[in-house]
Amino acid sequence: PTIYNDDEVPGTPMFHNRTGEGKGFCTIGYGTLIHRSPCDKKAYGSIEKPYEDGIDEKVATQLLMDDIRIRENIIRETIKVKLTQTQFDALVSLLYNWNEAYYYQSPKIPLLNSGQYVATANHMREEGPFQSGGKDVPALHRRRAQEAAMFLELVDIPSIPYSCP
């Protein structure tokens, strides 16, 4: 419910606790990015101010849903082949963990748009970033493997491409 740096375990002291696996970016709720640097009221007071009293479950959920809708729209705009719901969801999960610039530079988009679904899943397993602070993060390898497996499940084929509940 309070702001934290994404490389910290929420509830620990705020600044420069490198026990987590993120990049040290100021975050709140379920991973909503506030800004791409550590939380610091002096330097980023105006950006952090809306969150200084914390947020409740309803706001955290709304922020998460807003973040997801943004990623869903990016997937809809960039992917031109039909996707199952699980493929769509795997791509949204992947994009939620990447920044948009990295996604747009990824070879996954042309690979998938050429109809190479299995090659896309293989690339999901192999393509990083898998590091934080210069150190390899095993959790990111596991996450990419899970997204690739989800991408290959091929269930719940929607009647039109990209349908979402």
XYZ file of N, CA and C in Angstrom:
495
model
N 0.799 -1.221 0.000
C 0.000 0.000 0.000
C 0.841 1.285 0.000
N 2.153 1.166 0.243
C 3.006 2.353 0.267
C 4.066 2.231 -0.830
N 4.653 3.377 -1.191
C 5.671 3.339 -2.239
C 6.888 2.552 -1.768
N 7.528 1.902 -2.713
C 8.729 1.118 -2.430
C 9.568 1.058 -3.696
N 10.832 0.753 -3.540
C 11.699 0.536 -4.696
C 11.542 -0.915 -5.114
N 11.404 -1.169 -6.396
C 11.053 -2.519 -6.842
C 12.130 -3.566 -6.631
N 13.260 -3.187 -6.097
C 14.265 -4.192 -5.749
C 14.238 -4.496 -4.261
N 13.259 -3.974 -3.563
C 13.126 -4.192 -2.126
C 11.977 -5.141 -1.839
N 12.045 -5.740 -0.702
C 10.904 -6.490 -0.201
C 10.017 -5.465 0.485
N 8.752 -5.276 0.028
C 7.905 -4.262 0.670
C 7.892 -4.438 2.192
N 7.952 -3.317 2.878
C 7.956 -3.329 4.333
C 9.352 -3.181 4.919
N 10.385 -3.242 4.076
C 11.750 -3.044 4.562
C 12.084 -1.560 4.425
N 13.178 -1.108 5.018
C 13.547 0.305 4.864
C 13.646 0.688 3.391
N 13.231 1.903 3.050
C 13.033 2.324 1.672
C 14.276 2.366 0.799
N 15.335 2.964 1.229
C 16.379 3.343 0.293
C 17.507 2.336 0.172
N 17.788 1.943 -1.064
C 18.976 1.182 -1.432
C 19.108 -0.161 -0.721
N 18.007 -0.788 -0.444
C 18.019 -2.146 0.085
C 18.050 -3.068 -1.123
N 19.168 -3.689 -1.410
C 19.347 -4.492 -2.618
C 19.060 -5.971 -2.391
N 18.054 -6.280 -1.583
C 17.731 -7.684 -1.337
C 16.720 -8.223 -2.344
N 16.072 -7.351 -3.108
C 15.058 -7.790 -4.052
C 15.658 -8.042 -5.425
N 14.774 -8.187 -6.429
C 15.228 -8.546 -7.764
C 14.801 -7.545 -8.830
N 14.421 -6.336 -8.425
C 14.009 -5.339 -9.407
C 15.165 -4.448 -9.816
N 14.825 -3.284 -10.341
C 15.844 -2.341 -10.796
C 15.981 -1.144 -9.868
N 15.261 -1.118 -8.757
C 15.355 -0.007 -7.823
C 14.454 1.157 -8.190
N 13.413 0.901 -9.001
C 12.513 1.955 -9.427
C 11.397 2.151 -8.406
N 10.941 3.389 -8.272
C 9.878 3.735 -7.329
C 8.545 3.164 -7.833
N 7.898 2.393 -6.988
C 6.752 1.575 -7.361
C 5.712 1.616 -6.246
N 4.473 1.263 -6.581
C 3.425 1.138 -5.566
C 2.464 0.033 -5.985
N 1.727 -0.474 -5.015
C 0.694 -1.464 -5.297
C 1.262 -2.767 -5.832
N 0.661 -3.254 -6.907
C 1.050 -4.535 -7.507
C 2.165 -4.392 -8.529
N 2.904 -3.302 -8.461
C 4.019 -3.105 -9.378
C 3.833 -1.927 -10.309
N 2.959 -1.007 -9.966
C 2.770 0.179 -10.796
C 3.976 1.100 -10.653
N 4.605 1.388 -11.766
C 5.794 2.233 -11.786
C 5.398 3.685 -11.556
N 6.050 4.316 -10.587
C 5.842 5.753 -10.351
C 6.874 6.544 -11.140
N 8.142 6.153 -11.051
C 9.201 6.726 -11.880
C 10.390 5.778 -11.898
N 11.274 5.960 -12.889
C 12.397 5.048 -13.134
C 13.659 5.434 -12.368
N 13.519 5.587 -11.076
C 14.644 5.824 -10.178
C 14.143 5.506 -8.766
N 15.046 5.403 -7.798
C 14.598 5.103 -6.435
C 13.677 6.192 -5.879
N 12.780 5.791 -5.002
C 11.887 6.737 -4.344
C 12.731 7.764 -3.594
N 12.401 9.020 -3.760
C 13.153 10.098 -3.131
C 12.268 11.340 -3.120
N 11.647 11.628 -1.969
C 10.715 12.756 -1.872
C 11.359 14.083 -2.243
N 12.639 14.244 -1.952
C 13.305 15.512 -2.258
C 13.410 15.731 -3.758
N 13.810 14.724 -4.486
C 14.010 14.858 -5.925
C 12.722 14.682 -6.730
N 11.797 13.843 -6.227
C 10.604 13.491 -7.006
C 9.317 13.740 -6.226
N 9.347 14.735 -5.357
C 8.204 15.007 -4.491
C 6.889 15.166 -5.216
N 6.883 15.902 -6.335
C 5.623 16.139 -7.032
C 5.082 14.869 -7.685
N 5.975 13.992 -8.118
C 5.550 12.743 -8.751
C 5.059 11.745 -7.699
N 5.717 11.719 -6.561
C 5.375 10.771 -5.497
C 4.217 11.257 -4.614
N 3.943 12.553 -4.621
C 2.952 13.146 -3.709
C 1.591 12.436 -3.715
N 1.028 12.092 -4.875
C -0.288 11.432 -4.843
C -0.301 10.112 -4.053
N 0.871 9.548 -3.791
C 0.954 8.250 -3.138
C 1.531 8.335 -1.727
N 1.827 9.536 -1.247
C 2.545 9.661 0.022
C 1.763 9.116 1.216
N 0.441 9.106 1.145
C -0.366 8.540 2.236
C -0.704 7.077 2.000
N -0.151 6.499 0.947
C -0.437 5.107 0.622
C -1.719 4.982 -0.178
N -2.032 3.763 -0.573
C -3.253 3.485 -1.328
C -3.935 2.270 -0.729
N -5.220 2.133 -1.007
C -5.947 0.957 -0.530
C -6.020 -0.094 -1.639
N -6.616 -1.223 -1.325
C -6.719 -2.349 -2.263
C -7.435 -1.958 -3.555
N -8.474 -1.165 -3.430
C -9.249 -0.753 -4.603
C -8.394 0.073 -5.566
N -7.639 1.023 -5.029
C -6.774 1.855 -5.873
C -5.649 1.014 -6.472
N -5.058 0.121 -5.675
C -3.988 -0.745 -6.183
C -4.496 -1.590 -7.347
N -5.692 -2.136 -7.203
C -6.290 -2.947 -8.266
C -6.571 -2.101 -9.499
N -7.073 -0.891 -9.307
C -7.354 -0.012 -10.441
C -6.073 0.373 -11.179
N -5.013 0.671 -10.436
C -3.728 0.981 -11.070
C -3.222 -0.209 -11.884
N -3.339 -1.411 -11.313
C -2.932 -2.621 -12.026
C -3.747 -2.786 -13.308
N -5.062 -2.626 -13.209
C -5.909 -2.785 -14.392
C -5.587 -1.732 -15.454
N -5.293 -0.505 -15.030
C -4.891 0.534 -15.985
C -3.596 0.137 -16.689
N -2.625 -0.365 -15.924
C -1.357 -0.821 -16.502
C -1.591 -1.952 -17.500
N -2.451 -2.882 -17.150
C -2.736 -4.019 -18.031
C -3.411 -3.551 -19.316
N -4.374 -2.632 -19.207
C -5.057 -2.134 -20.413
C -4.074 -1.473 -21.381
N -3.116 -0.740 -20.846
C -2.100 -0.124 -21.704
C -1.342 -1.206 -22.466
N -0.934 -2.258 -21.758
C -0.190 -3.343 -22.410
C -1.065 -4.091 -23.411
N -2.323 -4.311 -23.067
C -3.237 -4.977 -24.003
C -3.335 -4.183 -25.308
N -3.450 -2.871 -25.185
C -3.560 -2.037 -26.384
C -2.290 -2.087 -27.227
N -1.141 -2.133 -26.581
C 0.122 -2.240 -27.329
C 0.161 -3.558 -28.089
N -0.257 -4.647 -27.445
C -0.295 -5.950 -28.120
C -1.257 -5.884 -29.303
N -2.434 -5.318 -29.103
C -3.413 -5.215 -30.190
C -2.863 -4.414 -31.365
N -2.096 -3.365 -31.076
C -1.559 -2.506 -32.140
C -0.401 -3.145 -32.896
N 0.357 -4.003 -32.237
C 1.589 -4.503 -32.859
C 1.483 -5.911 -33.422
N 0.589 -6.724 -32.903
C 0.490 -8.117 -33.345
C -0.658 -8.244 -34.339
N -0.358 -8.761 -35.500
C -1.331 -8.811 -36.596
C -1.835 -10.220 -36.896
N -1.347 -11.223 -36.186
C -1.830 -12.583 -36.390
C -2.837 -12.916 -35.293
N -3.647 -13.953 -35.533
C -4.613 -14.373 -34.522
C -3.890 -14.980 -33.325
N -4.418 -14.695 -32.163
C -3.867 -15.237 -30.923
C -4.968 -15.916 -30.135
N -4.598 -16.965 -29.427
C -5.522 -17.521 -28.453
C -5.498 -16.591 -27.239
N -6.447 -16.779 -26.351
C -6.470 -15.940 -25.150
C -5.211 -16.161 -24.306
N -4.733 -17.400 -24.222
C -3.529 -17.645 -23.423
C -2.288 -17.023 -24.075
N -2.227 -17.013 -25.400
C -1.110 -16.347 -26.069
C -1.139 -14.842 -25.792
N -2.312 -14.277 -25.915
C -2.486 -12.851 -25.644
C -2.078 -12.536 -24.204
N -2.555 -13.346 -23.260
C -2.246 -13.128 -21.843
C -0.756 -13.259 -21.559
N -0.100 -14.221 -22.204
C 1.349 -14.399 -22.017
C 2.103 -13.171 -22.517
N 1.680 -12.622 -23.644
C 2.333 -11.426 -24.169
C 2.091 -10.212 -23.269
N 0.890 -10.099 -22.719
C 0.601 -8.996 -21.788
C 1.475 -9.125 -20.547
N 1.612 -10.330 -20.024
C 2.475 -10.556 -18.857
C 3.919 -10.165 -19.165
N 4.394 -10.590 -20.318
C 5.758 -10.265 -20.739
C 5.946 -8.753 -20.823
N 5.029 -8.090 -21.486
C 5.132 -6.644 -21.669
C 4.978 -5.902 -20.344
N 4.177 -6.432 -19.433
C 4.012 -5.798 -18.122
C 5.351 -5.747 -17.385
N 6.189 -6.743 -17.598
C 7.479 -6.808 -16.922
C 8.593 -6.091 -17.682
N 8.393 -5.821 -18.945
C 9.376 -5.084 -19.743
C 8.918 -3.642 -19.851
N 9.826 -2.759 -20.216
C 9.350 -1.434 -20.588
C 8.983 -1.472 -22.070
N 8.145 -0.556 -22.481
C 7.629 -0.575 -23.846
C 8.748 -0.433 -24.887
N 9.760 0.364 -24.596
C 10.851 0.560 -25.556
C 11.547 -0.766 -25.858
N 11.781 -1.570 -24.845
C 12.420 -2.866 -25.053
C 11.524 -3.766 -25.902
N 10.227 -3.750 -25.621
C 9.284 -4.560 -26.387
C 9.312 -4.175 -27.868
N 9.264 -2.882 -28.154
C 9.242 -2.441 -29.552
C 10.521 -2.812 -30.294
N 11.634 -2.918 -29.594
C 12.901 -3.290 -30.223
C 13.073 -4.802 -30.331
N 12.222 -5.559 -29.650
C 12.351 -7.003 -29.618
C 12.066 -7.621 -30.986
N 12.802 -8.651 -31.344
C 12.514 -9.354 -32.602
C 11.241 -10.198 -32.526
N 10.637 -10.270 -31.358
C 9.416 -11.063 -31.202
C 8.271 -10.576 -32.084
N 8.128 -9.289 -32.247
C 6.990 -8.764 -33.007
C 7.036 -9.246 -34.457
N 8.121 -9.008 -35.196
C 8.132 -9.515 -36.578
C 8.113 -11.033 -36.655
N 8.728 -11.691 -35.679
C 8.733 -13.149 -35.654
C 7.306 -13.679 -35.540
N 6.569 -13.149 -34.587
C 5.189 -13.588 -34.379
C 4.310 -13.180 -35.553
N 4.475 -11.951 -36.037
C 3.643 -11.495 -37.156
C 3.900 -12.275 -38.441
N 5.012 -12.985 -38.522
C 5.255 -13.845 -39.682
C 4.672 -15.241 -39.465
N 3.976 -15.440 -38.334
C 3.304 -16.705 -38.067
C 4.148 -17.750 -37.379
N 5.294 -17.378 -36.864
C 6.199 -18.332 -36.222
C 5.921 -18.386 -34.708
N 4.856 -19.058 -34.351
C 4.406 -19.110 -32.956
C 5.402 -19.846 -32.054
N 5.854 -21.014 -32.468
C 6.772 -21.792 -31.628
C 8.105 -21.061 -31.497
N 8.597 -20.503 -32.590
C 9.848 -19.738 -32.526
C 9.689 -18.537 -31.599
N 8.515 -17.925 -31.596
C 8.256 -16.805 -30.687
C 8.341 -17.273 -29.244
N 7.721 -18.405 -28.926
C 7.779 -18.942 -27.558
C 9.211 -19.273 -27.167
N 9.961 -19.875 -28.087
C 11.370 -20.175 -27.798
C 12.152 -18.894 -27.530
N 11.860 -17.876 -28.300
C 12.538 -16.595 -28.110
C 12.158 -15.975 -26.765
N 10.920 -16.181 -26.333
C 10.491 -15.660 -25.019
C 11.358 -16.253 -23.905
N 11.689 -17.537 -24.032
C 12.518 -18.209 -23.017
C 13.957 -17.682 -23.016
N 14.419 -17.284 -24.192
C 15.835 -16.950 -24.360
C 16.147 -15.466 -24.247
N 15.158 -14.623 -24.519
C 15.433 -13.185 -24.567
C 15.248 -12.550 -23.207
N 16.205 -11.737 -22.801
C 16.166 -11.020 -21.529
C 15.288 -9.797 -21.626
N 15.512 -8.843 -20.798
C 16.651 -8.810 -19.890
C 16.476 -9.781 -18.728
N 17.551 -10.437 -18.363
C 17.561 -11.379 -17.252
C 18.440 -10.890 -16.115
N 18.851 -9.630 -16.175
C 19.747 -9.108 -15.156
C 19.148 -7.899 -14.468
N 19.611 -7.669 -13.269
C 19.288 -6.472 -12.505
C 20.534 -6.100 -11.728
N 20.941 -4.863 -11.834
C 22.143 -4.424 -11.143
C 23.379 -5.194 -11.565
N 23.397 -5.677 -12.825
C 24.550 -6.414 -13.326
C 24.589 -7.868 -12.899
N 23.588 -8.324 -12.162
C 23.553 -9.711 -11.694
C 22.423 -10.463 -12.371
N 22.692 -11.720 -12.713
C 21.672 -12.580 -13.299
C 20.585 -12.836 -12.259
N 19.309 -12.775 -12.682
C 18.183 -12.967 -11.779
C 17.422 -14.229 -12.193
N 17.597 -15.324 -11.454
C 16.923 -16.577 -11.820
C 15.399 -16.441 -11.929
N 14.805 -15.570 -11.130
C 13.347 -15.399 -11.178
C 12.890 -14.915 -12.552
N 13.720 -14.122 -13.225
C 13.341 -13.645 -14.556
C 13.407 -14.770 -15.582
N 14.349 -15.678 -15.444
C 14.405 -16.852 -16.324
C 13.150 -17.711 -16.114
N 12.778 -17.905 -14.861
C 11.570 -18.701 -14.557
C 10.324 -18.027 -15.115
N 10.235 -16.728 -14.950
C 9.059 -15.994 -15.437
C 8.943 -16.106 -16.950
N 10.060 -15.923 -17.672
C 10.015 -16.039 -19.141
C 9.643 -17.461 -19.558
N 10.141 -18.470 -18.865
C 9.794 -19.863 -19.183
C 8.309 -20.108 -18.962
N 7.751 -19.555 -17.899
C 6.322 -19.714 -17.632
C 5.482 -19.005 -18.691
N 5.911 -17.817 -19.102
C 5.179 -17.098 -20.152
C 5.253 -17.853 -21.474
N 6.402 -18.431 -21.784
C 6.540 -19.213 -23.019
C 5.635 -20.442 -22.981
N 5.595 -21.127 -21.841
C 4.722 -22.300 -21.708
C 3.261 -21.894 -21.853
N 2.895 -20.795 -21.249
C 1.528 -20.288 -21.356
C 1.209 -19.936 -22.812
N 2.166 -19.346 -23.495
C 1.985 -18.962 -24.898
C 1.698 -20.183 -25.767
N 2.257 -21.330 -25.407
C 2.086 -22.547 -26.199
C 0.873 -23.392 -25.798
N 0.128 -22.972 -24.784
C -1.020 -23.767 -24.334
C -2.116 -23.878 -25.383
N -2.304 -22.856 -26.187
C -3.267 -22.877 -27.296
C -4.677 -23.276 -26.869
N -5.152 -22.669 -25.812
C -6.517 -22.923 -25.366
C -7.333 -21.645 -25.447
N -8.661 -21.815 -25.413
C -9.588 -20.693 -25.366
C -9.421 -19.787 -26.582
N -9.540 -20.378 -27.768
C -9.399 -19.589 -28.997
C -10.575 -18.639 -29.109
N -10.308 -17.337 -29.157
C -11.395 -16.375 -29.268
C -11.970 -16.347 -30.691
N -13.214 -15.884 -30.798
C -13.843 -15.838 -32.110
C -13.277 -14.697 -32.948
N -12.770 -13.656 -32.306
C -12.078 -12.586 -33.016
C -10.721 -12.410 -32.348
N -9.732 -11.950 -33.084
C -8.401 -11.805 -32.470
C -8.411 -10.809 -31.322
N -7.617 -11.108 -30.307
C -7.339 -10.201 -29.201
C -8.501 -9.939 -28.269
N -9.508 -10.804 -28.216
C -10.615 -10.516 -27.310
C -10.144 -10.665 -25.866
N -10.687 -9.832 -25.028
C -10.337 -9.843 -23.604
C -11.624 -9.894 -22.799
N -11.565 -10.547 -21.637
C -12.765 -10.549 -20.797
C -13.084 -9.167 -20.300
